[in-house]
């Protein structure tokens, strides 16, 4: 049985010489819900505990650097780590996910990881509301599928949560890809695995559904700041890092097809409309849950 409280993990902040908040000041929305990039983009050297596929509470340690930090090679190795961004008002969404494509127990979650090379966790911050934190603690104890970040869970602070997520993901997992997804999409993990496993010539690749027009990369348009939207913020950081942009429309499919990877109700909603209900409806469709990993033409 999982413990009633998750294991605590204390990564230290990156060295001051490290610059990873480089961004390009373009007001773009590169990906509304989903993106990934190949290989770590930050020269960051955090400690890591012995990793097991269970919930983890990440706390930021601002003390001076320890002299005996465990080496980075102790991180849990996967092809990709997928963080499902969620909040305190999304209990129903998480239940719908666990009743569809997201395994509802730790053993099945580990089985999905072994089958696809993808590790999945829900990612959530903290709140001062004791009743909400108590309810979350019970959910963690029951399902053991969370990473808890030491950042305030608030819509206006999502860019900071996103940064904290990637720092924690890199500290905990040794992966080729670090993936951010929202909790209101219907996902095919098997097809996502195939997409990420493709050979790529560029050492740093940013994958997403680039749905607001072309990508501009003007090196003169660089500054250090956060945008109000977390996806705009991350997209801007990627522009400044000389990454290869890969636009995959199968990550924002409006309906299930033989090649769709993620389904959401565009343009009506930024994810699935009424996701608790729609997630279950989609899962009952043959084309969503039971179609082959590869289309007949592949």
mmCIF file of C-alpha atoms in Angstrom:
data_model
loop_
_atom_site.group_PDB
_atom_site.id
_atom_site.type_symbol
_atom_site.label_atom_id
_atom_site.label_comp_id
_atom_site.label_asym_id
_atom_site.label_seq_id
_atom_site.Cartn_x
_atom_site.Cartn_y
_atom_site.Cartn_z
ATOM 1 C CA UNK A 1 0.000 0.000 0.000
ATOM 2 C CA UNK A 2 1.337 3.477 -0.825
ATOM 3 C CA UNK A 3 2.185 5.754 2.045
ATOM 4 C CA UNK A 4 -0.340 8.419 3.105
ATOM 5 C CA UNK A 5 2.210 11.075 2.168
ATOM 6 C CA UNK A 6 4.534 11.084 -0.836
ATOM 7 C CA UNK A 7 8.288 10.808 -0.649
ATOM 8 C CA UNK A 8 9.945 14.207 -0.342
ATOM 9 C CA UNK A 9 12.655 15.244 -2.777
ATOM 10 C CA UNK A 10 14.897 18.287 -2.385
ATOM 11 C CA UNK A 11 16.484 19.526 -5.599
ATOM 12 C CA UNK A 12 18.785 22.482 -5.219
ATOM 13 C CA UNK A 13 18.479 25.518 -7.484
ATOM 14 C CA UNK A 14 20.635 25.650 -10.616
ATOM 15 C CA UNK A 15 24.035 27.342 -10.335
ATOM 16 C CA UNK A 16 23.948 31.072 -10.984
ATOM 17 C CA UNK A 17 26.144 30.685 -14.039
ATOM 18 C CA UNK A 18 23.414 28.622 -15.698
ATOM 19 C CA UNK A 19 21.113 30.601 -17.963
ATOM 20 C CA UNK A 20 17.952 28.774 -18.860
ATOM 21 C CA UNK A 21 15.408 31.596 -18.813
ATOM 22 C CA UNK A 22 16.363 32.898 -22.241
ATOM 23 C CA UNK A 23 13.297 33.831 -24.248
ATOM 24 C CA UNK A 24 12.262 35.586 -27.384
ATOM 25 C CA UNK A 25 9.698 38.359 -27.073
ATOM 26 C CA UNK A 26 7.129 37.214 -29.608
ATOM 27 C CA UNK A 27 3.484 36.868 -28.651
ATOM 28 C CA UNK A 28 2.888 33.373 -29.963
ATOM 29 C CA UNK A 29 0.817 30.480 -28.719
ATOM 30 C CA UNK A 30 2.844 27.603 -30.070
ATOM 31 C CA UNK A 31 0.989 24.793 -28.392
ATOM 32 C CA UNK A 32 -2.171 25.039 -26.337
ATOM 33 C CA UNK A 33 -1.686 21.874 -24.383
ATOM 34 C CA UNK A 34 1.139 19.683 -25.494
ATOM 35 C CA UNK A 35 4.808 19.940 -26.266
ATOM 36 C CA UNK A 36 8.037 18.039 -25.851
ATOM 37 C CA UNK A 37 11.696 18.647 -26.472
ATOM 38 C CA UNK A 38 14.583 16.309 -27.139
ATOM 39 C CA UNK A 39 17.455 16.123 -24.646
ATOM 40 C CA UNK A 40 17.897 18.323 -21.573
ATOM 41 C CA UNK A 41 18.094 22.022 -22.410
ATOM 42 C CA UNK A 42 19.426 23.169 -19.035
ATOM 43 C CA UNK A 43 22.897 22.707 -17.602
ATOM 44 C CA UNK A 44 21.491 21.881 -14.181
ATOM 45 C CA UNK A 45 23.012 19.623 -11.566
ATOM 46 C CA UNK A 46 20.431 18.687 -8.904
ATOM 47 C CA UNK A 47 20.696 15.794 -6.429
ATOM 48 C CA UNK A 48 18.411 12.829 -6.781
ATOM 49 C CA UNK A 49 17.160 10.152 -4.446
ATOM 50 C CA UNK A 50 16.778 6.516 -5.428
ATOM 51 C CA UNK A 51 13.841 6.765 -7.788
ATOM 52 C CA UNK A 52 10.926 4.360 -7.719
ATOM 53 C CA UNK A 53 7.740 4.843 -9.764
ATOM 54 C CA UNK A 54 5.705 6.367 -6.913
ATOM 55 C CA UNK A 55 4.412 9.807 -6.022
ATOM 56 C CA UNK A 56 7.031 12.392 -5.141
ATOM 57 C CA UNK A 57 6.769 15.705 -3.326
ATOM 58 C CA UNK A 58 9.329 18.162 -4.703
ATOM 59 C CA UNK A 59 10.583 20.880 -2.369
ATOM 60 C CA UNK A 60 13.078 23.535 -3.431
ATOM 61 C CA UNK A 61 16.181 23.531 -1.271
ATOM 62 C CA UNK A 62 17.783 26.982 -1.121
ATOM 63 C CA UNK A 63 20.618 25.965 1.172
ATOM 64 C CA UNK A 64 24.239 26.041 -0.045
ATOM 65 C CA UNK A 65 25.181 23.249 -2.425
ATOM 66 C CA UNK A 66 25.890 19.979 -0.672
ATOM 67 C CA UNK A 67 29.204 18.264 -1.307
ATOM 68 C CA UNK A 68 27.847 14.726 -1.552
ATOM 69 C CA UNK A 69 24.855 14.919 -3.868
ATOM 70 C CA UNK A 70 23.862 11.659 -5.578
ATOM 71 C CA UNK A 71 24.998 11.683 -9.227
ATOM 72 C CA UNK A 72 22.595 12.397 -12.072
ATOM 73 C CA UNK A 73 23.010 8.892 -13.465
ATOM 74 C CA UNK A 74 20.811 7.652 -10.602
ATOM 75 C CA UNK A 75 17.769 9.209 -12.261
ATOM 76 C CA UNK A 76 15.014 6.878 -13.441
ATOM 77 C CA UNK A 77 15.600 6.157 -17.145
ATOM 78 C CA UNK A 78 12.725 6.354 -19.627
ATOM 79 C CA UNK A 79 12.312 7.440 -23.230
ATOM 80 C CA UNK A 80 9.982 10.239 -22.137
ATOM 81 C CA UNK A 81 8.421 11.619 -19.003
ATOM 82 C CA UNK A 82 4.854 12.919 -19.426
ATOM 83 C CA UNK A 83 3.558 15.339 -16.809
ATOM 84 C CA UNK A 84 -0.225 15.718 -16.831
ATOM 85 C CA UNK A 85 -0.804 19.234 -15.521
ATOM 86 C CA UNK A 86 -3.742 19.290 -13.127
ATOM 87 C CA UNK A 87 -5.269 21.398 -10.353
ATOM 88 C CA UNK A 88 -7.347 21.170 -7.206
ATOM 89 C CA UNK A 89 -10.583 21.658 -9.122
ATOM 90 C CA UNK A 90 -9.841 18.778 -11.491
ATOM 91 C CA UNK A 91 -10.663 15.749 -9.347
ATOM 92 C CA UNK A 92 -13.368 14.713 -11.813
ATOM 93 C CA UNK A 93 -10.993 15.034 -14.747
ATOM 94 C CA UNK A 94 -8.404 12.844 -13.080
ATOM 95 C CA UNK A 95 -11.036 10.203 -12.363
ATOM 96 C CA UNK A 96 -12.163 10.225 -15.988
ATOM 97 C CA UNK A 97 -8.565 9.848 -17.106
ATOM 98 C CA UNK A 98 -8.056 6.913 -14.740
ATOM 99 C CA UNK A 99 -11.228 5.324 -16.115
ATOM 100 C CA UNK A 100 -9.942 5.615 -19.689
ATOM 101 C CA UNK A 101 -6.349 5.769 -20.967
ATOM 102 C CA UNK A 102 -4.459 6.619 -17.734
ATOM 103 C CA UNK A 103 -3.908 3.502 -15.539
ATOM 104 C CA UNK A 104 -5.645 3.687 -12.168
ATOM 105 C CA UNK A 105 -3.125 1.763 -10.063
ATOM 106 C CA UNK A 106 0.680 1.892 -9.699
ATOM 107 C CA UNK A 107 1.248 -1.596 -11.126
ATOM 108 C CA UNK A 108 -0.706 -0.811 -14.295
ATOM 109 C CA UNK A 109 1.081 2.537 -14.524
ATOM 110 C CA UNK A 110 4.407 0.731 -14.403
ATOM 111 C CA UNK A 111 3.150 -1.704 -17.012
ATOM 112 C CA UNK A 112 2.301 1.174 -19.356
ATOM 113 C CA UNK A 113 5.801 2.568 -18.828
ATOM 114 C CA UNK A 114 7.389 -0.767 -19.677
ATOM 115 C CA UNK A 115 5.234 -1.132 -22.804
ATOM 116 C CA UNK A 116 5.755 2.364 -24.186
ATOM 117 C CA UNK A 117 8.895 3.760 -22.552
ATOM 118 C CA UNK A 118 6.774 6.638 -21.207
ATOM 119 C CA UNK A 119 6.391 7.490 -17.517
ATOM 120 C CA UNK A 120 3.210 9.350 -16.575
ATOM 121 C CA UNK A 121 2.391 11.404 -13.466
ATOM 122 C CA UNK A 122 -0.140 14.036 -12.532
ATOM 123 C CA UNK A 123 1.599 17.309 -11.661
ATOM 124 C CA UNK A 124 0.106 19.690 -9.119
ATOM 125 C CA UNK A 125 1.255 22.553 -6.889
ATOM 126 C CA UNK A 126 0.175 23.473 -3.374
ATOM 127 C CA UNK A 127 -2.521 25.581 -1.749
ATOM 128 C CA UNK A 128 -3.081 27.143 1.662
ATOM 129 C CA UNK A 129 -6.530 25.544 1.778
ATOM 130 C CA UNK A 130 -6.081 22.736 4.305
ATOM 131 C CA UNK A 131 -9.202 20.856 3.229
ATOM 132 C CA UNK A 132 -7.991 20.725 -0.389
ATOM 133 C CA UNK A 133 -4.530 19.590 0.675
ATOM 134 C CA UNK A 134 -6.071 16.908 2.880
ATOM 135 C CA UNK A 135 -8.215 15.636 0.007
ATOM 136 C CA UNK A 136 -5.158 15.587 -2.265
ATOM 137 C CA UNK A 137 -3.179 13.634 0.322
ATOM 138 C CA UNK A 138 -5.907 10.968 0.352
ATOM 139 C CA UNK A 139 -5.906 10.814 -3.444
ATOM 140 C CA UNK A 140 -2.130 10.431 -3.472
ATOM 141 C CA UNK A 141 -2.369 7.597 -0.955
ATOM 142 C CA UNK A 142 -5.006 5.827 -3.045
ATOM 143 C CA UNK A 143 -3.500 6.146 -6.517
ATOM 144 C CA UNK A 144 0.180 7.024 -6.026
ATOM 145 C CA UNK A 145 0.498 8.793 -9.383
ATOM 146 C CA UNK A 146 1.536 12.373 -8.539
ATOM 147 C CA UNK A 147 4.436 14.766 -8.522
ATOM 148 C CA UNK A 148 3.707 17.517 -5.992
ATOM 149 C CA UNK A 149 5.508 20.786 -6.645
ATOM 150 C CA UNK A 150 6.427 23.376 -4.046
ATOM 151 C CA UNK A 151 4.744 26.184 -6.017
ATOM 152 C CA UNK A 152 1.382 27.822 -5.528
ATOM 153 C CA UNK A 153 -1.315 26.245 -7.688
ATOM 154 C CA UNK A 154 -2.868 29.341 -9.242
ATOM 155 C CA UNK A 155 -3.827 30.117 -12.842
ATOM 156 C CA UNK A 156 -1.877 33.371 -12.936
ATOM 157 C CA UNK A 157 1.270 31.506 -11.858
ATOM 158 C CA UNK A 158 1.150 28.667 -14.382
ATOM 159 C CA UNK A 159 4.391 29.771 -16.114
ATOM 160 C CA UNK A 160 6.230 29.353 -12.795
ATOM 161 C CA UNK A 161 4.581 25.988 -12.220
ATOM 162 C CA UNK A 162 5.638 24.914 -15.713
ATOM 163 C CA UNK A 163 9.243 25.887 -15.051
ATOM 164 C CA UNK A 164 9.168 24.054 -11.711
ATOM 165 C CA UNK A 165 7.717 21.006 -13.475
ATOM 166 C CA UNK A 166 10.517 20.794 -16.026
ATOM 167 C CA UNK A 167 13.187 21.310 -13.368
ATOM 168 C CA UNK A 168 11.683 18.522 -11.255
ATOM 169 C CA UNK A 169 11.159 16.216 -14.239
ATOM 170 C CA UNK A 170 14.782 16.625 -15.315
ATOM 171 C CA UNK A 171 15.982 15.991 -11.772
ATOM 172 C CA UNK A 172 13.923 12.824 -11.364
ATOM 173 C CA UNK A 173 14.032 11.266 -14.833
ATOM 174 C CA UNK A 174 16.756 10.687 -17.382
ATOM 175 C CA UNK A 175 14.731 10.989 -20.565
ATOM 176 C CA UNK A 176 15.081 11.890 -24.221
ATOM 177 C CA UNK A 177 11.837 13.864 -24.014
ATOM 178 C CA UNK A 178 10.056 15.837 -21.308
ATOM 179 C CA UNK A 179 6.392 16.247 -22.192
ATOM 180 C CA UNK A 180 3.773 18.637 -20.834
ATOM 181 C CA UNK A 181 0.106 17.761 -21.328
ATOM 182 C CA UNK A 182 -3.138 19.023 -19.829
ATOM 183 C CA UNK A 183 -5.714 16.908 -18.011
ATOM 184 C CA UNK A 184 -8.502 17.538 -20.534
ATOM 185 C CA UNK A 185 -7.235 15.592 -23.557
ATOM 186 C CA UNK A 186 -7.788 12.051 -24.782
ATOM 187 C CA UNK A 187 -4.387 10.520 -25.426
ATOM 188 C CA UNK A 188 -3.076 7.397 -27.123
ATOM 189 C CA UNK A 189 0.180 6.640 -25.244
ATOM 190 C CA UNK A 190 1.156 3.929 -27.750
ATOM 191 C CA UNK A 191 1.085 6.382 -30.653
ATOM 192 C CA UNK A 192 2.824 9.084 -28.668
ATOM 193 C CA UNK A 193 5.596 6.581 -28.005
ATOM 194 C CA UNK A 194 5.998 5.931 -31.738
ATOM 195 C CA UNK A 195 6.123 9.659 -32.495
ATOM 196 C CA UNK A 196 8.863 10.259 -29.950
ATOM 197 C CA UNK A 197 10.839 7.173 -31.012
ATOM 198 C CA UNK A 198 11.388 8.489 -34.546
ATOM 199 C CA UNK A 199 14.958 9.243 -35.603
ATOM 200 C CA UNK A 200 15.748 12.969 -35.615
ATOM 201 C CA UNK A 201 18.882 14.665 -36.887
ATOM 202 C CA UNK A 202 18.598 17.738 -34.674
ATOM 203 C CA UNK A 203 19.801 17.198 -31.063
ATOM 204 C CA UNK A 204 17.101 19.488 -29.628
ATOM 205 C CA UNK A 205 13.563 19.194 -30.981
ATOM 206 C CA UNK A 206 10.430 20.975 -29.810
ATOM 207 C CA UNK A 207 7.288 19.067 -30.775
ATOM 208 C CA UNK A 208 3.780 20.395 -30.601
ATOM 209 C CA UNK A 209 0.678 21.437 -32.438
ATOM 210 C CA UNK A 210 1.750 24.854 -33.706
ATOM 211 C CA UNK A 211 -1.729 26.250 -34.083
ATOM 212 C CA UNK A 212 -1.214 30.023 -34.176
ATOM 213 C CA UNK A 213 0.755 30.448 -37.352
ATOM 214 C CA UNK A 214 4.409 30.090 -38.384
ATOM 215 C CA UNK A 215 7.352 30.181 -35.997
ATOM 216 C CA UNK A 216 9.627 33.226 -36.188
ATOM 217 C CA UNK A 217 13.157 33.013 -34.793
ATOM 218 C CA UNK A 218 14.713 36.481 -34.823
ATOM 219 C CA UNK A 219 17.874 36.448 -32.626
ATOM 220 C CA UNK A 220 17.465 40.197 -32.078
ATOM 221 C CA UNK A 221 14.190 39.686 -30.218
ATOM 222 C CA UNK A 222 15.518 38.222 -26.965
ATOM 223 C CA UNK A 223 14.683 39.261 -23.407
ATOM 224 C CA UNK A 224 14.339 37.748 -19.912
ATOM 225 C CA UNK A 225 10.744 37.602 -18.712
ATOM 226 C CA UNK A 226 7.639 35.484 -18.144
ATOM 227 C CA UNK A 227 4.475 35.778 -20.214
ATOM 228 C CA UNK A 228 1.070 35.443 -18.578
ATOM 229 C CA UNK A 229 0.369 32.227 -20.518
ATOM 230 C CA UNK A 230 2.597 29.249 -19.744
ATOM 231 C CA UNK A 231 2.566 27.866 -23.282
ATOM 232 C CA UNK A 232 3.523 31.221 -24.777
ATOM 233 C CA UNK A 233 6.300 31.428 -22.187
ATOM 234 C CA UNK A 234 7.728 27.991 -22.982
ATOM 235 C CA UNK A 235 7.351 28.555 -26.699
ATOM 236 C CA UNK A 236 9.347 31.759 -26.372
ATOM 237 C CA UNK A 237 12.081 29.994 -24.417
ATOM 238 C CA UNK A 238 12.337 27.404 -27.169
ATOM 239 C CA UNK A 239 12.774 30.115 -29.799
ATOM 240 C CA UNK A 240 15.837 31.379 -27.974
ATOM 241 C CA UNK A 241 17.448 27.945 -27.687
ATOM 242 C CA UNK A 242 17.925 27.198 -31.373
ATOM 243 C CA UNK A 243 15.670 24.156 -31.265
ATOM 244 C CA UNK A 244 14.109 22.434 -34.213
ATOM 245 C CA UNK A 245 10.336 23.008 -34.296
ATOM 246 C CA UNK A 246 8.289 19.977 -35.304
ATOM 247 C CA UNK A 247 4.609 20.595 -35.978
ATOM 248 C CA UNK A 248 2.463 17.492 -35.434
ATOM 249 C CA UNK A 249 -1.221 17.967 -36.187
ATOM 250 C CA UNK A 250 -1.982 14.536 -34.754
ATOM 251 C CA UNK A 251 -1.388 16.064 -31.309
ATOM 252 C CA UNK A 252 -4.487 18.260 -31.713
ATOM 253 C CA UNK A 253 -6.910 16.067 -33.629
ATOM 254 C CA UNK A 254 -10.593 17.095 -33.387
ATOM 255 C CA UNK A 255 -11.691 13.462 -33.499
ATOM 256 C CA UNK A 256 -10.265 9.974 -33.197
ATOM 257 C CA UNK A 257 -8.718 8.626 -36.390
ATOM 258 C CA UNK A 258 -6.315 5.863 -37.330
ATOM 259 C CA UNK A 259 -3.387 8.224 -36.691
ATOM 260 C CA UNK A 260 -4.607 10.633 -33.996
ATOM 261 C CA UNK A 261 -2.416 10.867 -30.909
ATOM 262 C CA UNK A 262 -4.300 13.406 -28.792
ATOM 263 C CA UNK A 263 -7.924 14.461 -29.252
ATOM 264 C CA UNK A 264 -9.566 17.663 -28.088
ATOM 265 C CA UNK A 265 -12.528 19.801 -29.135
ATOM 266 C CA UNK A 266 -10.922 22.516 -31.205
ATOM 267 C CA UNK A 267 -11.805 25.253 -31.910
ATOM 268 C CA UNK A 268 -14.657 25.289 -29.388
ATOM 269 C CA UNK A 269 -12.506 24.540 -26.338
ATOM 270 C CA UNK A 270 -8.819 24.619 -25.406
ATOM 271 C CA UNK A 271 -9.118 20.931 -24.522
ATOM 272 C CA UNK A 272 -12.116 18.644 -24.427
ATOM 273 C CA UNK A 273 -15.382 20.421 -23.722
ATOM 274 C CA UNK A 274 -16.861 18.954 -20.535
ATOM 275 C CA UNK A 275 -13.836 16.639 -20.258
ATOM 276 C CA UNK A 276 -15.205 14.426 -17.477
ATOM 277 C CA UNK A 277 -18.043 13.306 -19.765
ATOM 278 C CA UNK A 278 -16.307 13.541 -23.151
ATOM 279 C CA UNK A 279 -13.341 11.451 -22.010
ATOM 280 C CA UNK A 280 -15.642 8.529 -21.192
ATOM 281 C CA UNK A 281 -17.617 8.956 -24.423
ATOM 282 C CA UNK A 282 -14.496 8.900 -26.556
ATOM 283 C CA UNK A 283 -13.168 5.829 -24.785
ATOM 284 C CA UNK A 284 -16.286 3.911 -25.806
ATOM 285 C CA UNK A 285 -15.610 4.589 -29.479
ATOM 286 C CA UNK A 286 -13.870 1.856 -31.444
ATOM 287 C CA UNK A 287 -11.795 4.434 -33.326
ATOM 288 C CA UNK A 288 -10.461 5.909 -30.057
ATOM 289 C CA UNK A 289 -9.631 3.072 -27.728
ATOM 290 C CA UNK A 290 -9.453 -0.038 -29.881
ATOM 291 C CA UNK A 291 -7.967 1.033 -33.207
ATOM 292 C CA UNK A 292 -4.479 -0.304 -34.006
ATOM 293 C CA UNK A 293 -1.377 1.602 -32.977
ATOM 294 C CA UNK A 294 -0.442 2.027 -36.644
ATOM 295 C CA UNK A 295 -2.890 2.975 -39.368
ATOM 296 C CA UNK A 296 -3.559 0.510 -42.170
ATOM 297 C CA UNK A 297 -1.539 2.644 -44.613
ATOM 298 C CA UNK A 298 1.579 2.456 -42.442
#
